[in-house]
Amino acid sequence: MSYDGAILDVDGTVVRGEQLLPGAAAGLDALADRGIRRLFVSNNPTRPSTAYAEKLRPAGVNADSDEILTAGASTVAYLGRHHAGETVYLVGERGLREQLENAGFDTVFAGRHGNPERGVDVAVVSIDREFDYDTLTTATRTVRSEGLPIVGSDPDAVIPAAEGDVPGSGAMIAAVTGTAEREADAVLGKPHAITRELALDRLGCDATDCLVVGDRLDTDIALAADTRMTTVLVRSGVTDDAQVERSPVTPDYVVDDLSGLEAVLDGTAPRYG
């Protein structure tokens, strides 16, 4: 089968930290050789696409900003549709705040010493590497007292880093929703449908003509749910064979790393299961 586009996860699939993963160069070359347009789709909400392109460059991956879609972009798109003109109460980092403000949202950082000084309409919860007990206490009280809807930037509880896996946005979202005794109204990034919609629009192709490649079953592979996308799980990130066997999400192909894309594209790779 031929493909027009490929949605590629980044961390754990193409790079770990700033290091190119084994097999990644071969996989990217296989796509380029066949003229398949690529889109790097990351659940990292802290960087805009231009900054993410700079992150990839030290690893030897030259990508234009229009080849990158992040959880920050899908969060902004969702808020634009459902909370336009509202003031955002942000549990997160400056990088996401800048993206929200650049999109026209008045944004208030979650403080550590009492309720926000001005009215807020919607809470956005994301990765915050300064997240602590005081932040959680204040955020929970604000969500409860203001009756705020909760929007998560992405569901990744852990993210692969050069020194090993570290807590991600999903950990902060779980903490806030758990103590507020509320479910999030939406969690963006992958596998949310708005991310799939934005990705396919950016690639300019139909779901049936698109590959989805990544190292996570519940985000990367689940992005293709209820579509006819072809899914490829790589073992270079956080998922091992035992997790694949236990999961209700089943990829079409399982390969060791991105170099396995060549066999998938040539039609010689065995389908999983």
mmCIF file of C-alpha atoms in Angstrom:
data_model
loop_
_atom_site.group_PDB
_atom_site.id
_atom_site.type_symbol
_atom_site.label_atom_id
_atom_site.label_comp_id
_atom_site.label_asym_id
_atom_site.label_seq_id
_atom_site.Cartn_x
_atom_site.Cartn_y
_atom_site.Cartn_z
ATOM 1 C CA MET A 1 0.000 0.000 0.000
ATOM 2 C CA SER A 2 1.171 3.536 -0.720
ATOM 3 C CA TYR A 3 0.843 6.422 1.725
ATOM 4 C CA ASP A 4 0.622 10.177 1.295
ATOM 5 C CA GLY A 5 1.450 11.233 4.849
ATOM 6 C CA ALA A 6 2.973 10.040 8.116
ATOM 7 C CA ILE A 7 2.239 11.260 11.634
ATOM 8 C CA LEU A 8 5.403 10.718 13.681
ATOM 9 C CA ASP A 9 5.740 10.888 17.440
ATOM 10 C CA VAL A 10 8.963 12.547 18.594
ATOM 11 C CA ASP A 11 10.159 11.613 22.105
ATOM 12 C CA GLY A 12 10.842 7.884 22.279
ATOM 13 C CA THR A 13 10.332 7.496 18.537
ATOM 14 C CA VAL A 14 12.731 9.895 16.827
ATOM 15 C CA VAL A 15 14.774 11.241 19.752
ATOM 16 C CA ARG A 16 15.406 10.722 23.440
ATOM 17 C CA GLY A 17 16.325 14.069 24.924
ATOM 18 C CA GLU A 18 18.454 15.642 22.188
ATOM 19 C CA GLN A 19 19.899 12.337 20.944
ATOM 20 C CA LEU A 20 18.696 10.744 17.719
ATOM 21 C CA LEU A 21 17.469 7.218 18.436
ATOM 22 C CA PRO A 22 18.962 4.224 16.592
ATOM 23 C CA GLY A 23 17.136 3.585 13.329
ATOM 24 C CA ALA A 24 15.514 7.035 13.236
ATOM 25 C CA ALA A 25 17.617 8.358 10.369
ATOM 26 C CA ALA A 26 16.873 5.260 8.265
ATOM 27 C CA GLY A 27 13.147 5.580 8.908
ATOM 28 C CA LEU A 28 13.051 9.270 8.012
ATOM 29 C CA ASP A 29 15.044 8.535 4.844
ATOM 30 C CA ALA A 30 12.574 5.809 3.873
ATOM 31 C CA LEU A 31 9.724 8.312 4.051
ATOM 32 C CA ALA A 32 11.654 10.933 2.092
ATOM 33 C CA ASP A 33 12.688 8.446 -0.608
ATOM 34 C CA ARG A 34 9.027 7.625 -1.248
ATOM 35 C CA GLY A 35 7.842 11.228 -1.185
ATOM 36 C CA ILE A 36 5.689 10.693 1.907
ATOM 37 C CA ARG A 37 5.012 13.945 3.704
ATOM 38 C CA ARG A 38 5.859 13.827 7.407
ATOM 39 C CA LEU A 39 4.410 15.626 10.404
ATOM 40 C CA PHE A 40 6.045 15.439 13.808
ATOM 41 C CA VAL A 41 3.234 15.390 16.384
ATOM 42 C CA SER A 42 4.343 15.766 19.983
ATOM 43 C CA ASN A 43 2.473 15.790 23.274
ATOM 44 C CA ASN A 44 5.007 18.291 24.591
ATOM 45 C CA PRO A 45 2.963 21.452 25.304
ATOM 46 C CA THR A 46 5.816 23.698 26.430
ATOM 47 C CA ARG A 47 7.291 24.749 23.086
ATOM 48 C CA PRO A 48 5.751 26.330 19.971
ATOM 49 C CA SER A 49 6.546 24.641 16.677
ATOM 50 C CA THR A 50 9.398 27.046 15.889
ATOM 51 C CA ALA A 51 11.145 26.242 19.177
ATOM 52 C CA TYR A 52 10.502 22.533 18.692
ATOM 53 C CA ALA A 53 12.271 22.696 15.341
ATOM 54 C CA GLU A 54 15.283 24.097 17.209
ATOM 55 C CA LYS A 55 15.069 21.186 19.684
ATOM 56 C CA LEU A 56 15.273 18.670 16.834
ATOM 57 C CA ARG A 57 18.166 20.316 15.025
ATOM 58 C CA PRO A 58 20.953 19.169 17.414
ATOM 59 C CA ALA A 59 19.795 15.597 16.791
ATOM 60 C CA GLY A 60 20.312 16.107 13.060
ATOM 61 C CA VAL A 61 16.611 16.404 12.175
ATOM 62 C CA ASN A 62 15.916 19.467 10.042
ATOM 63 C CA ALA A 63 12.214 20.218 10.201
ATOM 64 C CA ASP A 64 10.263 23.332 9.284
ATOM 65 C CA SER A 65 7.738 24.701 11.775
ATOM 66 C CA ASP A 66 4.872 23.620 9.514
ATOM 67 C CA GLU A 67 6.102 20.018 9.907
ATOM 68 C CA ILE A 68 5.517 20.141 13.672
ATOM 69 C CA LEU A 69 2.289 19.988 15.667
ATOM 70 C CA THR A 70 2.375 20.096 19.465
ATOM 71 C CA ALA A 71 -0.054 19.622 22.339
ATOM 72 C CA GLY A 72 0.221 23.356 22.919
ATOM 73 C CA ALA A 73 -1.247 23.974 19.456
ATOM 74 C CA SER A 74 -4.111 21.532 19.994
ATOM 75 C CA THR A 75 -4.835 23.102 23.388
ATOM 76 C CA VAL A 76 -5.004 26.544 21.810
ATOM 77 C CA ALA A 77 -7.277 25.230 19.031
ATOM 78 C CA TYR A 78 -9.648 23.588 21.541
ATOM 79 C CA LEU A 79 -9.863 26.704 23.696
ATOM 80 C CA GLY A 80 -10.520 28.793 20.600
ATOM 81 C CA ARG A 81 -13.528 26.636 19.775
ATOM 82 C CA HIS A 82 -14.974 26.183 23.255
ATOM 83 C CA HIS A 83 -13.648 29.023 25.451
ATOM 84 C CA ALA A 84 -13.033 31.940 23.095
ATOM 85 C CA GLY A 85 -12.557 35.239 24.909
ATOM 86 C CA GLU A 86 -12.292 33.599 28.332
ATOM 87 C CA THR A 87 -9.566 34.065 30.937
ATOM 88 C CA VAL A 88 -7.367 31.002 31.444
ATOM 89 C CA TYR A 89 -6.130 29.881 34.869
ATOM 90 C CA LEU A 90 -2.936 28.003 34.037
ATOM 91 C CA VAL A 91 -1.199 25.293 36.009
ATOM 92 C CA GLY A 92 1.783 24.996 33.717
ATOM 93 C CA GLU A 93 4.966 26.577 32.436
ATOM 94 C CA ARG A 94 5.848 29.851 30.776
ATOM 95 C CA GLY A 95 6.182 28.247 27.344
ATOM 96 C CA LEU A 96 2.500 27.278 27.293
ATOM 97 C CA ARG A 97 1.472 30.619 28.756
ATOM 98 C CA GLU A 98 3.229 32.395 25.893
ATOM 99 C CA GLN A 99 1.403 30.251 23.338
ATOM 100 C CA LEU A 100 -1.942 31.033 24.986
ATOM 101 C CA GLU A 101 -1.226 34.744 25.170
ATOM 102 C CA ASN A 102 -0.006 34.834 21.573
ATOM 103 C CA ALA A 103 -3.376 33.332 20.619
ATOM 104 C CA GLY A 104 -5.155 36.169 22.441
ATOM 105 C CA PHE A 105 -6.019 34.488 25.749
ATOM 106 C CA ASP A 106 -5.713 36.469 28.964
ATOM 107 C CA THR A 107 -3.795 34.023 31.166
ATOM 108 C CA VAL A 108 -3.306 33.899 34.944
ATOM 109 C CA PHE A 109 -0.610 31.667 36.421
ATOM 110 C CA ALA A 110 -1.686 29.371 39.248
ATOM 111 C CA GLY A 111 -0.264 31.118 42.309
ATOM 112 C CA ARG A 112 0.916 29.478 45.485
ATOM 113 C CA HIS A 113 -0.643 31.903 47.972
ATOM 114 C CA GLY A 114 -4.386 32.158 47.572
ATOM 115 C CA ASN A 115 -6.926 32.640 44.804
ATOM 116 C CA PRO A 116 -6.144 34.594 41.603
ATOM 117 C CA GLU A 117 -6.468 38.368 41.850
ATOM 118 C CA ARG A 118 -8.870 38.593 38.917
ATOM 119 C CA GLY A 119 -11.687 36.454 37.580
ATOM 120 C CA VAL A 120 -10.892 33.292 35.655
ATOM 121 C CA ASP A 121 -13.124 31.125 33.456
ATOM 122 C CA VAL A 122 -11.324 27.880 32.596
ATOM 123 C CA ALA A 123 -8.433 25.952 34.154
ATOM 124 C CA VAL A 124 -5.703 24.544 31.917
ATOM 125 C CA VAL A 125 -3.447 21.970 33.581
ATOM 126 C CA SER A 126 -0.134 20.957 32.050
ATOM 127 C CA ILE A 127 3.397 19.909 32.914
ATOM 128 C CA ASP A 128 4.941 22.162 35.561
ATOM 129 C CA ARG A 129 8.439 21.311 36.728
ATOM 130 C CA GLU A 130 7.931 23.585 39.769
ATOM 131 C CA PHE A 131 4.663 21.869 40.735
ATOM 132 C CA ASP A 132 4.460 21.391 44.509
ATOM 133 C CA TYR A 133 2.010 20.924 47.366
ATOM 134 C CA ASP A 134 1.190 24.650 47.569
ATOM 135 C CA THR A 135 0.482 24.794 43.833
ATOM 136 C CA LEU A 136 -1.842 21.805 44.129
ATOM 137 C CA THR A 137 -3.644 23.284 47.133
ATOM 138 C CA THR A 138 -4.239 26.653 45.483
ATOM 139 C CA ALA A 139 -5.226 25.161 42.134
ATOM 140 C CA THR A 140 -7.713 22.773 43.738
ATOM 141 C CA ARG A 141 -9.325 25.525 45.794
ATOM 142 C CA THR A 142 -9.593 27.788 42.755
ATOM 143 C CA VAL A 143 -11.132 25.084 40.557
ATOM 144 C CA ARG A 144 -13.667 24.289 43.265
ATOM 145 C CA SER A 145 -14.547 27.825 44.341
ATOM 146 C CA GLU A 146 -14.824 29.174 40.788
ATOM 147 C CA GLY A 147 -16.484 26.040 39.383
ATOM 148 C CA LEU A 148 -13.930 25.986 36.575
ATOM 149 C CA PRO A 149 -13.990 23.503 33.711
ATOM 150 C CA ILE A 150 -10.654 21.664 33.555
ATOM 151 C CA VAL A 151 -8.732 21.263 30.295
ATOM 152 C CA GLY A 152 -5.557 19.149 30.236
ATOM 153 C CA SER A 153 -2.866 19.859 27.672
ATOM 154 C CA ASP A 154 -1.987 16.179 27.132
ATOM 155 C CA PRO A 155 -2.348 12.823 28.917
ATOM 156 C CA ASP A 156 1.313 11.739 29.149
ATOM 157 C CA ALA A 157 1.898 10.708 32.770
ATOM 158 C CA VAL A 158 5.576 10.064 32.058
ATOM 159 C CA ILE A 159 7.839 11.320 29.300
ATOM 160 C CA PRO A 160 11.143 9.833 28.102
ATOM 161 C CA ALA A 161 14.162 12.015 28.866
ATOM 162 C CA ALA A 162 17.896 11.536 28.443
ATOM 163 C CA GLU A 163 18.268 10.614 32.121
ATOM 164 C CA GLY A 164 15.214 8.328 32.138
ATOM 165 C CA ASP A 165 11.452 8.693 32.316
ATOM 166 C CA VAL A 166 10.164 11.770 34.189
ATOM 167 C CA PRO A 167 6.651 12.946 35.224
ATOM 168 C CA GLY A 168 4.611 14.635 32.508
ATOM 169 C CA SER A 169 1.393 16.617 32.227
ATOM 170 C CA GLY A 170 -0.775 13.599 33.010
ATOM 171 C CA ALA A 171 0.690 13.447 36.517
ATOM 172 C CA MET A 172 -0.282 17.059 37.233
ATOM 173 C CA ILE A 173 -3.716 16.606 35.669
ATOM 174 C CA ALA A 174 -4.338 13.524 37.823
ATOM 175 C CA ALA A 175 -3.283 15.419 40.947
ATOM 176 C CA VAL A 176 -5.577 18.400 40.293
ATOM 177 C CA THR A 177 -8.603 16.422 39.125
ATOM 178 C CA GLY A 178 -8.139 13.896 41.929
ATOM 179 C CA THR A 179 -8.069 16.456 44.700
ATOM 180 C CA ALA A 180 -10.825 18.531 43.088
ATOM 181 C CA GLU A 181 -12.840 15.303 42.758
ATOM 182 C CA ARG A 182 -13.624 16.164 39.152
ATOM 183 C CA GLU A 183 -12.945 14.696 35.738
ATOM 184 C CA ALA A 184 -11.197 16.836 33.149
ATOM 185 C CA ASP A 185 -13.610 18.211 30.570
ATOM 186 C CA ALA A 186 -11.037 17.514 27.853
ATOM 187 C CA VAL A 187 -7.434 16.313 27.635
ATOM 188 C CA LEU A 188 -5.804 17.513 24.438
ATOM 189 C CA GLY A 189 -2.758 16.351 22.512
ATOM 190 C CA LYS A 190 -2.822 12.767 21.310
ATOM 191 C CA PRO A 191 -5.187 10.901 21.079
ATOM 192 C CA HIS A 192 -7.809 13.681 21.167
ATOM 193 C CA ALA A 193 -9.807 13.937 17.933
ATOM 194 C CA ILE A 194 -8.910 17.609 17.461
ATOM 195 C CA THR A 195 -5.227 16.645 17.216
ATOM 196 C CA ARG A 196 -5.997 14.060 14.538
ATOM 197 C CA GLU A 197 -8.083 16.622 12.669
ATOM 198 C CA LEU A 198 -5.325 19.239 12.807
ATOM 199 C CA ALA A 199 -2.702 16.689 11.735
ATOM 200 C CA LEU A 200 -4.619 15.401 8.721
ATOM 201 C CA ASP A 201 -5.427 18.952 7.668
ATOM 202 C CA ARG A 202 -1.764 19.903 7.912
ATOM 203 C CA LEU A 203 -0.715 16.849 5.877
ATOM 204 C CA GLY A 204 -3.503 17.356 3.357
ATOM 205 C CA CYS A 205 -4.367 13.663 3.186
ATOM 206 C CA ASP A 206 -7.180 11.285 4.094
ATOM 207 C CA ALA A 207 -6.948 8.989 7.103
ATOM 208 C CA THR A 208 -6.802 5.925 4.851
ATOM 209 C CA ASP A 209 -3.619 7.271 3.226
ATOM 210 C CA CYS A 210 -1.839 8.086 6.481
ATOM 211 C CA LEU A 211 0.606 6.245 8.745
ATOM 212 C CA VAL A 212 0.697 6.852 12.501
ATOM 213 C CA VAL A 213 4.014 5.946 14.131
ATOM 214 C CA GLY A 214 4.893 6.128 17.813
ATOM 215 C CA ASP A 215 6.000 4.376 20.978
ATOM 216 C CA ARG A 216 2.799 4.695 23.034
ATOM 217 C CA LEU A 217 -0.327 2.628 22.622
ATOM 218 C CA ASP A 218 -2.688 4.911 24.549
ATOM 219 C CA THR A 219 -1.717 8.115 22.723
ATOM 220 C CA ASP A 220 0.122 7.514 19.439
ATOM 221 C CA ILE A 221 -1.632 4.342 18.312
ATOM 222 C CA ALA A 222 -4.969 5.347 19.866
ATOM 223 C CA LEU A 223 -4.881 8.512 17.724
ATOM 224 C CA ALA A 224 -6.042 6.296 14.856
ATOM 225 C CA ALA A 225 -9.116 5.003 16.733
ATOM 226 C CA ASP A 226 -12.203 4.571 14.542
ATOM 227 C CA THR A 227 -10.266 5.496 11.411
ATOM 228 C CA ARG A 228 -8.515 3.496 8.728
ATOM 229 C CA MET A 229 -5.065 4.875 9.468
ATOM 230 C CA THR A 230 -2.216 2.369 9.460
ATOM 231 C CA THR A 231 -0.502 2.227 12.856
ATOM 232 C CA VAL A 232 3.108 1.317 13.610
ATOM 233 C CA LEU A 233 4.364 0.866 17.180
ATOM 234 C CA VAL A 234 8.102 1.213 17.803
ATOM 235 C CA ARG A 235 9.792 -0.484 20.751
ATOM 236 C CA SER A 236 12.354 2.322 21.129
ATOM 237 C CA GLY A 237 10.337 4.213 23.745
ATOM 238 C CA VAL A 238 8.153 3.337 26.720
ATOM 239 C CA THR A 239 6.174 0.303 25.466
ATOM 240 C CA ASP A 240 7.368 -3.307 25.592
ATOM 241 C CA ASP A 241 5.879 -6.516 24.191
ATOM 242 C CA ALA A 242 4.123 -7.421 27.448
ATOM 243 C CA GLN A 243 2.257 -4.114 27.409
ATOM 244 C CA VAL A 244 1.239 -4.656 23.797
ATOM 245 C CA GLU A 245 -0.218 -8.054 24.643
ATOM 246 C CA ARG A 246 -2.236 -6.637 27.569
ATOM 247 C CA SER A 247 -3.524 -3.542 25.811
ATOM 248 C CA PRO A 248 -6.961 -3.208 24.205
ATOM 249 C CA VAL A 249 -5.281 -0.950 21.619
ATOM 250 C CA THR A 250 -3.743 -3.077 18.865
ATOM 251 C CA PRO A 251 -1.232 -1.669 16.353
ATOM 252 C CA ASP A 252 -1.116 -2.904 12.770
ATOM 253 C CA TYR A 253 2.655 -3.356 12.960
ATOM 254 C CA VAL A 254 5.247 -3.579 15.743
ATOM 255 C CA VAL A 255 8.880 -2.807 14.862
ATOM 256 C CA ASP A 256 12.048 -2.343 16.890
ATOM 257 C CA ASP A 257 12.650 1.247 15.796
ATOM 258 C CA LEU A 258 11.966 3.633 12.925
ATOM 259 C CA SER A 259 14.186 1.673 10.554
ATOM 260 C CA GLY A 260 11.361 -0.888 10.505
ATOM 261 C CA LEU A 261 9.284 1.580 8.474
ATOM 262 C CA GLU A 262 11.081 0.492 5.309
ATOM 263 C CA ALA A 263 9.617 -3.025 5.527
ATOM 264 C CA VAL A 264 6.169 -1.595 6.320
ATOM 265 C CA LEU A 265 6.332 0.698 3.277
ATOM 266 C CA ASP A 266 7.614 -2.130 1.054
ATOM 267 C CA GLY A 267 4.817 -4.419 2.201
ATOM 268 C CA THR A 268 7.199 -7.023 3.611
ATOM 269 C CA ALA A 269 6.634 -6.435 7.349
ATOM 270 C CA PRO A 270 4.369 -8.960 9.090
ATOM 271 C CA ARG A 271 1.183 -7.524 10.518
ATOM 272 C CA TYR A 272 0.961 -7.740 14.293
ATOM 273 C CA GLY A 273 -1.020 -10.677 15.640
#
